[in-house]
Amino acid sequence: KVADIKLKDPKPVASKPKQKINVDAELAKKNSKPNLSFIVIGHVDSGKSTMIGRLLYDLGIVDSKTLHKLTKESDAIGKSSFSLAWIMDQTQEERARGVTVDICQTQIETDAAKFTIIDSPGHKDYVPQMINGVSQADLALMIIDANSFESGFSNQGQTKEHLTIAKNLGIERCVVAVNKMDVAQWSQTVYDSICTQIEQFLVEELEFERDNLIFLPSSGFLGDNVVSKSKNLPWYKGPTLMGVLEQENREMSHPVDKSSPFIMVISDIQDSSKTDELLVSGRVNSGVIQPGQSVSISPSQEVAVVDSISITTSNVGSSATKHNLQKIAQAGEFVELKLKKLASTENIKVGDVATLSSNVLQPVKKFKCEVRLFNIDRPLLVGTPFVLFKNGISVPSRLSEIESIINKDGKAKKRRHLSSNNRAVVVVELLERELPLVTYAQDHKLGRIVLRKDGLSIGAGKILQLVKFWPDRL
Ligand code: GDP
């Protein structure tokens, strides 16, 4: 049953910035220190949280007093090795279970660059959150445990699944840290053998460009080759992890096209005490936005005025978070918008999309896409239900039509079912709610989807064409 959402007639709303600014000058200022977002992925216990904790501590973002407090707390429950990891896993629930549950973002700034770190849960039950995180990232940082490489790399492990999802959601560059080198006696032989296997998988199976992969050895726990060079790894001549990230930041950043439409997927909502006000946050996917402009939120088509824009830099471990007010926000930045003058705040949900009110996205219930299936146990027939992951939410869906299977030679063939590793053009129908979507041609990142069934990722795809749910109503 399709959710009953009443569409409003869109009212033309004045969309004038509050303040006259020199847009080019403001953007140039931002671009002198660009932001790169990277997601930390890898099998459970490979040392992801510890690595981020180490990064924050060695950069001086977390002070020794905070670390000391966390060490005392972790000692008290017999988990002393987790003190660095706890810098990121701050909530009680996560600590008790020892796994990172939700994705957690942290903004950091060094002398040369800005980063948004996205920490994703490694446990297999939390792949959905990881998909959400990947869709907001420019780069993947893969952490591999040098000592239990095989379990993570097996078909049941998360190493391959995370990398497959990352590539299929449009991540083109990957940094691989072969971690816990202290336990592997800092052995170059162990390191080389792991790098060879991962590189083969990334290049041959996932079709990453070899030049877009960077490998490095590390010990997040001891801090070797994270921010400082390591005496224990004399055979490694490359830059530290921080050096690599700064290098990637320089290479990957390019000026934002300010003429492309403003689009932001809402990933978090905070109520305010007022009935016509809401704080929404997310990553700006494309374009630019200024306070005073009006946005339309799809699918409900609520219209609001952006009262202020802020970027939150968290001082991890202390209660102080800095809300830096912005004169303008651009694609790639993680921002919080204070929305005012909403007729109603009730219809706005996580997964909705904000655009300028002059450029409303129409929600759709069906779309045509090119999918690529992963390894699946049973064939997918027309009518098979699955879960679609899009805009950070999951929506029950079904395979409504198989238009054609694309063979290796690029020729299309008719077929009634799909099996492992098939590439096909299909029509997907959303069963419980409609979504505001864009095609792959319109946006290479937003126009992608992931399909899951029975708790496993079964395929990924690119949206080719939208079938309008509300046919030409507006
Ligand atoms: P995550 O599940 O990938 O986030 O892994 P955690 O960061 O929670 O680490 C899991 C365990 O591995 C903890 O006991 C860490 O102290 C330990 N660990 C993490 N990095 C290292 C490392 O570089 N060397 C050693 N010896 N242990 C590590």
Coordinates of C-alpha atoms and ligand atoms in Angstrom, one line a residue:
K1 CA 0.0 0.0 0.0
V2 CA 1.4 3.3 -1.0
A3 CA 1.6 5.9 1.8
D4 CA -1.0 8.5 1.6
I5 CA 0.8 11.7 1.1
K6 CA -1.1 14.8 0.2
L7 CA 0.7 16.8 -2.4
K8 CA 0.5 20.5 -2.2
D9 CA 0.2 22.8 -5.1
P10 CA 3.6 24.3 -5.2
K11 CA 3.5 28.0 -4.4
P12 CA 6.1 30.1 -6.0
V13 CA 8.2 31.4 -3.1
A14 CA 10.7 34.2 -3.2
S15 CA 14.1 32.7 -2.9
K16 CA 16.4 35.6 -2.3
P17 CA 19.5 35.3 -0.2
K18 CA 19.4 37.3 3.0
Q19 CA 22.7 38.9 2.4
K20 CA 24.4 40.0 -0.8
I21 CA 27.7 38.3 -0.9
N22 CA 30.4 37.8 -3.5
V23 CA 29.6 34.1 -4.2
D24 CA 32.8 33.5 -6.2
A25 CA 35.0 35.0 -3.5
E26 CA 33.3 33.0 -0.7
L27 CA 33.6 29.8 -2.7
A28 CA 37.3 30.5 -3.5
K29 CA 37.9 31.0 0.3
K30 CA 36.3 27.6 1.0
N31 CA 38.2 26.0 -1.8
S32 CA 41.6 27.1 -0.4
K33 CA 41.0 24.4 2.2
P34 CA 38.7 21.9 0.7
N35 CA 36.7 19.2 2.5
L36 CA 37.2 15.5 1.8
S37 CA 34.8 13.0 3.3
F38 CA 36.1 9.5 3.8
I39 CA 34.4 6.4 5.2
V40 CA 36.3 4.0 7.3
I41 CA 35.3 0.5 6.3
G42 CA 36.4 -3.1 7.1
H43 CA 35.6 -6.3 8.9
V44 CA 34.5 -6.1 12.6
D45 CA 37.5 -5.7 15.0
S46 CA 39.9 -4.8 12.3
G47 CA 40.7 -1.6 14.3
K48 CA 38.5 1.0 12.6
S49 CA 37.4 2.9 15.7
T50 CA 40.9 2.6 17.3
M51 CA 42.4 4.1 14.1
I52 CA 40.1 7.1 14.1
G53 CA 40.7 7.6 17.9
R54 CA 44.5 7.5 17.2
L55 CA 44.1 10.0 14.4
L56 CA 42.2 12.4 16.6
Y57 CA 44.5 12.0 19.5
D58 CA 47.7 12.4 17.5
L59 CA 46.3 15.4 15.8
G60 CA 45.6 17.0 19.2
I61 CA 41.8 17.1 18.6
V62 CA 41.3 14.9 21.6
D63 CA 43.3 15.9 24.6
S64 CA 45.2 13.5 27.0
K65 CA 42.7 14.3 29.8
T66 CA 39.9 12.9 27.8
L67 CA 41.9 9.8 26.8
H68 CA 42.9 9.3 30.4
K69 CA 39.3 9.4 31.5
L70 CA 38.3 6.8 28.8
T71 CA 41.2 4.6 29.7
K72 CA 40.1 4.6 33.3
E73 CA 36.5 3.8 32.3
S74 CA 37.5 1.0 30.0
D75 CA 39.9 -0.5 32.5
A76 CA 37.1 -0.6 35.0
I77 CA 35.1 -3.0 32.9
G78 CA 38.2 -5.0 31.8
K79 CA 38.3 -3.7 28.2
S80 CA 41.4 -1.5 28.5
S81 CA 42.4 -2.0 24.8
F82 CA 39.3 -0.1 23.8
S83 CA 40.0 3.3 25.2
L84 CA 41.1 4.8 21.8
A85 CA 38.1 3.2 20.0
W86 CA 35.8 4.8 22.6
I87 CA 36.7 8.2 21.4
M88 CA 34.3 7.5 18.5
D89 CA 31.9 5.1 20.2
Q90 CA 30.7 7.5 22.7
T91 CA 27.3 6.2 23.4
Q92 CA 26.7 3.9 26.3
E93 CA 24.9 1.3 24.2
E94 CA 27.8 1.0 21.8
R95 CA 30.2 0.6 24.6
A96 CA 28.3 -2.1 26.3
R97 CA 28.1 -4.1 23.1
G98 CA 31.5 -3.2 21.8
V99 CA 30.4 -2.5 18.2
T100 CA 29.7 0.7 16.4
V101 CA 26.0 0.8 15.7
D102 CA 25.2 3.9 13.8
I103 CA 27.4 5.9 11.6
C104 CA 29.1 8.7 13.3
Q105 CA 30.6 11.8 11.6
T106 CA 33.4 13.9 12.8
Q107 CA 34.7 17.1 11.1
I108 CA 38.4 17.7 11.5
E109 CA 40.7 20.3 10.3
T110 CA 44.5 20.2 9.9
D111 CA 46.7 23.1 8.7
A112 CA 46.3 21.9 5.1
A113 CA 42.9 20.3 4.8
K114 CA 39.4 19.6 6.2
F115 CA 38.0 16.2 6.5
T116 CA 34.7 14.6 7.4
I117 CA 35.4 11.2 8.9
I118 CA 32.5 8.7 8.6
D119 CA 32.9 5.7 10.9
S120 CA 30.8 2.8 9.9
P121 CA 29.9 -0.3 11.8
G122 CA 31.8 -3.4 10.7
H123 CA 29.4 -6.0 12.0
K124 CA 27.3 -7.7 9.3
D125 CA 24.0 -6.7 10.9
Y126 CA 24.9 -3.1 10.3
V127 CA 25.7 -3.1 6.6
P128 CA 22.6 -0.8 6.0
Q129 CA 24.2 1.9 8.0
M130 CA 27.5 1.4 6.1
I131 CA 25.6 1.8 2.8
N132 CA 24.3 5.1 4.1
G133 CA 27.8 6.2 5.1
V134 CA 29.3 5.3 1.7
S135 CA 26.7 7.3 -0.1
Q136 CA 28.1 10.4 1.7
A137 CA 31.8 9.7 1.2
D138 CA 34.3 10.7 -1.5
L139 CA 36.9 8.1 -0.5
A140 CA 37.0 4.8 1.3
L141 CA 39.6 4.0 3.9
M142 CA 39.7 0.2 4.3
I143 CA 41.2 -1.2 7.5
I144 CA 42.5 -4.8 7.3
D145 CA 43.6 -6.8 10.3
A146 CA 47.0 -8.2 9.1
N147 CA 46.6 -11.2 11.5
S148 CA 43.1 -12.4 10.7
F149 CA 43.0 -11.3 7.1
E150 CA 41.3 -14.5 5.9
S151 CA 38.2 -14.4 8.0
G152 CA 37.5 -10.8 6.9
F153 CA 38.2 -11.7 3.2
S154 CA 36.1 -14.8 3.1
N155 CA 32.7 -14.7 1.5
Q156 CA 31.1 -14.4 5.0
G157 CA 33.4 -11.5 6.0
Q158 CA 32.8 -7.9 5.5
T159 CA 36.0 -6.9 3.7
K160 CA 34.7 -7.9 0.2
E161 CA 31.1 -6.9 0.9
H162 CA 32.2 -3.4 2.0
L163 CA 34.5 -2.9 -0.9
T164 CA 31.9 -4.2 -3.4
I165 CA 29.2 -1.8 -2.0
A166 CA 31.7 1.1 -2.0
K167 CA 32.6 0.6 -5.6
N168 CA 29.0 0.1 -6.7
L169 CA 28.0 3.3 -4.9
G170 CA 30.5 5.3 -6.9
I171 CA 33.6 5.3 -4.7
E172 CA 36.5 5.3 -7.2
R173 CA 39.5 5.7 -4.8
C174 CA 40.4 3.6 -1.9
V175 CA 43.2 3.7 0.7
V176 CA 43.9 0.3 2.3
A177 CA 45.6 0.3 5.7
V178 CA 47.0 -3.1 6.6
N179 CA 46.7 -2.7 10.3
K180 CA 47.8 -4.4 13.6
M181 CA 51.3 -4.7 12.1
D182 CA 52.6 -4.8 15.7
V183 CA 51.0 -8.3 16.1
A184 CA 52.3 -9.3 12.7
Q185 CA 55.9 -8.5 13.9
W186 CA 56.0 -5.6 11.4
S187 CA 56.6 -8.2 8.7
Q188 CA 57.0 -7.0 5.1
T189 CA 56.2 -10.5 3.9
V190 CA 52.8 -10.5 5.6
Y191 CA 52.1 -7.0 4.3
D192 CA 53.1 -7.7 0.7
S193 CA 51.1 -10.9 0.6
I194 CA 47.9 -9.2 1.9
C195 CA 48.4 -6.2 -0.5
T196 CA 48.7 -8.6 -3.5
Q197 CA 45.5 -10.4 -2.7
I198 CA 43.5 -7.2 -2.0
E199 CA 44.8 -5.5 -5.1
Q200 CA 43.9 -8.4 -7.2
F201 CA 40.4 -8.4 -5.9
L202 CA 40.0 -4.7 -6.3
V203 CA 41.4 -4.4 -9.8
E204 CA 40.2 -7.7 -11.3
E205 CA 36.8 -8.2 -9.7
L206 CA 35.7 -4.7 -8.8
E207 CA 37.4 -2.9 -11.7
F208 CA 39.1 -0.2 -9.6
E209 CA 41.9 1.6 -11.5
R210 CA 45.2 0.5 -10.1
D211 CA 46.4 4.1 -9.8
N212 CA 43.4 4.9 -7.6
L213 CA 44.5 2.5 -4.8
I214 CA 47.0 3.3 -2.1
F215 CA 48.3 0.7 0.4
L216 CA 50.1 1.4 3.7
P217 CA 51.1 -0.6 6.8
S218 CA 50.0 0.7 10.3
S219 CA 49.3 0.0 13.9
G220 CA 46.4 2.2 15.0
F221 CA 46.8 1.0 18.6
L222 CA 50.4 2.0 18.9
G223 CA 50.2 4.9 16.5
D224 CA 52.7 3.7 13.9
N225 CA 52.4 5.3 10.5
V226 CA 49.1 7.0 11.4
V227 CA 50.2 10.7 11.9
S228 CA 53.9 10.0 12.7
K229 CA 56.4 7.9 10.7
S230 CA 57.2 4.5 12.3
K231 CA 60.6 3.3 13.3
N232 CA 59.2 -0.3 13.3
L233 CA 58.5 -0.2 9.5
P234 CA 61.9 0.8 8.0
W235 CA 61.1 -1.0 4.8
Y236 CA 58.1 1.2 4.1
K237 CA 59.0 4.4 2.3
G238 CA 55.6 6.0 1.6
P239 CA 53.7 8.7 3.4
T240 CA 51.8 8.2 6.7
L241 CA 48.0 7.7 6.7
M242 CA 47.6 11.4 7.4
G243 CA 50.0 12.2 4.6
V244 CA 48.0 10.0 2.2
L245 CA 44.7 11.6 3.2
E246 CA 46.1 15.1 2.7
Q247 CA 47.4 14.1 -0.7
E248 CA 44.0 12.7 -1.6
N249 CA 42.3 15.8 -0.4
R250 CA 44.5 17.9 -2.8
E251 CA 44.1 15.6 -5.7
M252 CA 40.3 15.0 -5.4
S253 CA 39.1 18.5 -4.7
H254 CA 37.9 20.6 -7.5
P255 CA 35.7 23.7 -7.6
V256 CA 32.0 23.2 -7.2
D257 CA 29.8 24.0 -10.2
K258 CA 27.6 26.7 -8.6
S259 CA 25.2 26.5 -11.5
S260 CA 24.2 22.9 -10.8
P261 CA 21.0 22.5 -8.9
F262 CA 21.1 22.5 -5.1
I263 CA 20.3 19.0 -3.8
M264 CA 20.6 17.8 -0.2
V265 CA 19.5 14.4 1.1
I266 CA 18.3 14.9 4.7
S267 CA 20.1 12.4 7.0
D268 CA 19.1 13.8 10.3
I269 CA 16.2 15.9 11.8
Q270 CA 16.0 17.8 15.0
D271 CA 12.8 19.3 16.3
S272 CA 12.8 22.8 17.5
S273 CA 10.4 24.1 20.1
K274 CA 8.5 26.0 17.4
T275 CA 5.9 24.4 15.2
D276 CA 7.1 26.0 12.0
E277 CA 10.8 25.4 12.5
L278 CA 13.1 22.4 12.0
L279 CA 16.8 21.7 12.0
V280 CA 17.8 19.3 9.2
S281 CA 21.3 18.1 8.4
G282 CA 23.0 16.2 5.6
R283 CA 25.6 16.4 2.9
V284 CA 25.1 18.9 0.1
N285 CA 25.1 16.7 -2.9
S286 CA 25.3 19.3 -5.6
G287 CA 25.1 23.1 -6.1
V288 CA 25.2 25.9 -3.5
I289 CA 22.7 27.4 -1.0
Q290 CA 22.5 30.6 1.0
P291 CA 20.5 31.7 4.0
G292 CA 17.3 33.4 2.9
Q293 CA 16.7 31.1 0.0
S294 CA 13.6 28.8 0.1
V295 CA 13.8 25.1 -0.3
S296 CA 11.2 22.5 -1.2
I297 CA 11.3 19.2 0.6
S298 CA 10.3 16.2 -1.5
P299 CA 8.1 14.1 -1.4
S300 CA 5.8 16.1 0.9
Q301 CA 6.6 19.3 -1.1
E302 CA 6.7 21.4 2.1
V303 CA 8.3 24.7 1.4
A304 CA 10.6 26.5 3.9
V305 CA 13.0 29.4 4.2
V306 CA 16.6 28.5 5.1
D307 CA 17.1 30.8 8.1
S308 CA 20.7 29.9 8.8
I309 CA 23.4 27.3 7.7
S310 CA 26.0 25.9 10.0
I311 CA 28.8 23.4 10.0
T312 CA 29.3 21.6 13.2
T313 CA 32.9 20.8 14.2
S314 CA 32.9 18.5 17.2
N315 CA 35.5 18.6 19.8
V316 CA 35.4 14.9 20.4
G317 CA 35.4 13.9 24.0
S318 CA 34.4 17.3 25.4
S319 CA 30.9 18.6 25.4
A320 CA 31.7 21.7 23.3
T321 CA 30.7 21.6 19.7
K322 CA 31.3 24.6 17.5
H323 CA 28.4 25.7 15.2
N324 CA 30.2 27.7 12.6
L325 CA 27.6 29.9 10.7
Q326 CA 28.1 29.9 7.0
K327 CA 27.3 32.6 4.4
I328 CA 27.0 29.9 1.8
A329 CA 27.2 26.1 1.6
Q330 CA 28.5 24.1 -1.3
A331 CA 28.5 20.5 -2.6
G332 CA 30.5 18.1 -0.5
E333 CA 29.9 20.0 2.8
F334 CA 28.0 18.5 5.7
V335 CA 25.7 21.2 7.0
E336 CA 22.8 21.9 9.3
L337 CA 20.0 24.0 7.9
K338 CA 17.6 25.9 10.2
L339 CA 14.4 25.8 8.3
K340 CA 11.7 28.4 9.1
K341 CA 8.1 29.2 8.0
L342 CA 7.1 25.6 7.4
A343 CA 3.4 25.0 7.1
S344 CA 3.9 21.7 8.9
T345 CA 7.0 19.9 10.1
E346 CA 5.3 16.5 10.4
N347 CA 5.7 15.3 6.9
I348 CA 9.4 15.8 6.7
K349 CA 11.4 12.6 7.2
V350 CA 15.0 11.3 7.0
G351 CA 15.6 10.3 3.4
D352 CA 13.7 13.3 2.0
V353 CA 15.4 15.6 -0.4
A354 CA 15.7 19.4 -0.2
T355 CA 16.0 21.4 -3.4
L356 CA 15.5 25.0 -4.3
S357 CA 11.8 25.6 -4.6
S358 CA 12.2 26.5 -8.2
N359 CA 13.5 23.0 -8.9
V360 CA 11.2 20.6 -7.1
L361 CA 12.0 16.8 -7.4
Q362 CA 8.9 14.8 -8.1
P363 CA 8.5 11.6 -6.1
V364 CA 8.3 8.4 -8.1
K365 CA 7.1 4.9 -7.4
K366 CA 8.7 3.1 -10.2
F367 CA 12.0 3.5 -12.1
K368 CA 14.0 1.8 -14.7
C369 CA 17.6 0.9 -13.8
E370 CA 20.6 -1.0 -14.8
V371 CA 21.5 -3.5 -12.1
R372 CA 24.5 -5.7 -11.5
L373 CA 23.9 -8.6 -9.3
F374 CA 26.4 -9.9 -6.7
N375 CA 26.7 -13.6 -5.9
I376 CA 23.2 -14.8 -5.0
D377 CA 21.9 -18.2 -3.9
R378 CA 18.6 -18.2 -5.7
P379 CA 17.6 -16.5 -9.0
L380 CA 15.5 -13.3 -8.9
L381 CA 12.2 -13.7 -10.6
V382 CA 9.8 -11.0 -11.7
G383 CA 7.7 -10.2 -8.6
T384 CA 10.5 -11.0 -6.2
P385 CA 10.5 -8.7 -3.2
F386 CA 13.7 -7.1 -1.9
V387 CA 14.7 -4.0 0.0
L388 CA 16.0 -0.9 -1.8
F389 CA 18.6 1.2 -0.1
K390 CA 18.4 4.8 -1.1
N391 CA 18.9 8.2 0.5
G392 CA 20.0 6.5 3.7
I393 CA 16.7 4.7 4.2
S394 CA 15.4 1.3 3.2
V395 CA 12.2 0.8 1.2
P396 CA 10.4 -2.5 0.5
S397 CA 10.4 -3.0 -3.3
R398 CA 9.9 -5.6 -5.9
L399 CA 11.3 -6.5 -9.3
S400 CA 8.5 -5.4 -11.5
E401 CA 10.0 -6.2 -14.9
I402 CA 13.1 -7.6 -16.5
E403 CA 13.6 -5.7 -19.7
S404 CA 16.8 -7.4 -20.8
I405 CA 20.0 -9.0 -19.7
I406 CA 23.2 -7.4 -20.9
N407 CA 25.8 -9.9 -22.1
K408 CA 29.5 -9.4 -21.9
D409 CA 29.5 -8.4 -25.6
G410 CA 27.0 -5.6 -24.7
K411 CA 24.1 -7.3 -26.5
A412 CA 20.7 -7.3 -24.7
K413 CA 18.8 -10.6 -24.3
K414 CA 15.2 -11.3 -23.0
R415 CA 15.1 -13.4 -19.8
R416 CA 12.6 -14.2 -17.1
H417 CA 14.9 -14.4 -14.1
L418 CA 18.2 -13.0 -13.0
S419 CA 21.1 -14.9 -11.5
S420 CA 24.6 -14.3 -10.0
N421 CA 26.7 -11.6 -11.7
N422 CA 24.0 -10.8 -14.3
R423 CA 23.8 -7.2 -15.6
A424 CA 20.3 -6.3 -16.6
V425 CA 17.9 -3.5 -17.3
V426 CA 15.0 -3.8 -14.9
V427 CA 12.0 -1.9 -13.6
V428 CA 11.8 -1.6 -9.8
E429 CA 8.6 -0.8 -8.0
L430 CA 8.6 0.8 -4.5
L431 CA 5.9 -0.8 -2.3
E432 CA 5.4 1.4 0.7
R433 CA 6.5 4.9 -0.1
E434 CA 7.5 6.9 -3.1
L435 CA 10.9 8.5 -3.2
P436 CA 12.3 11.6 -4.8
L437 CA 15.0 10.2 -7.2
V438 CA 17.4 11.5 -9.8
T439 CA 18.9 9.5 -12.6
Y440 CA 22.5 8.5 -12.9
A441 CA 22.8 10.8 -15.9
Q442 CA 21.7 13.7 -13.7
D443 CA 24.0 12.9 -10.8
H444 CA 26.6 10.1 -10.7
K445 CA 26.4 9.6 -7.0
L446 CA 22.7 10.2 -6.2
G447 CA 21.5 8.1 -9.2
R448 CA 22.7 4.9 -7.6
I449 CA 21.0 2.2 -5.5
V450 CA 21.8 -0.9 -3.6
L451 CA 19.4 -4.0 -3.3
R452 CA 19.3 -6.3 -0.3
K453 CA 17.4 -9.4 0.5
D454 CA 17.3 -11.5 3.6
G455 CA 20.1 -9.5 5.2
L456 CA 22.5 -9.7 2.3
S457 CA 23.5 -7.2 -0.4
I458 CA 22.4 -8.8 -3.7
G459 CA 23.1 -6.1 -6.2
A460 CA 23.6 -2.5 -7.1
G461 CA 22.5 -0.3 -9.9
K462 CA 22.2 3.0 -11.7
I463 CA 18.9 4.7 -12.2
L464 CA 18.2 5.2 -15.9
Q465 CA 14.7 6.6 -16.1
L466 CA 12.0 7.6 -13.6
V467 CA 8.4 6.6 -14.0
K468 CA 6.3 9.4 -12.5
F469 CA 4.0 8.4 -9.7
W470 CA 1.9 11.5 -9.9
P471 CA 1.5 11.7 -13.7
D472 CA 2.0 15.3 -14.8
R473 CA -0.2 16.5 -11.9
L474 CA 1.7 19.7 -11.4
Ligands
GDP1 P1 36.5 -2.0 14.9 O1 35.5 -3.1 15.2 O2 37.1 -2.3 13.5 O3 36.1 -0.6 15.1 O4 37.8 -2.4 15.9 P2 38.2 -1.6 17.2 O5 38.9 -0.4 16.9 O6 37.1 -1.6 18.2 O7 39.3 -2.6 17.7 C1 39.1 -4.0 18.1 C2 40.2 -4.5 18.9 O8 41.4 -4.5 18.2 C3 40.4 -3.7 20.2 O9 40.8 -4.5 21.3 C4 41.7 -2.8 19.8 O10 42.4 -2.4 20.9 C5 42.4 -3.8 19.0 N1 43.3 -3.1 18.0 C6 42.9 -2.1 17.2 N2 44.0 -1.7 16.4 C7 45.1 -2.4 16.8 C8 46.5 -2.5 16.4 O11 46.9 -1.7 15.6 N3 47.2 -3.4 17.1 C9 46.7 -4.2 18.1 N4 47.6 -5.0 18.6 N5 45.4 -4.2 18.4 C10 44.6 -3.3 17.8

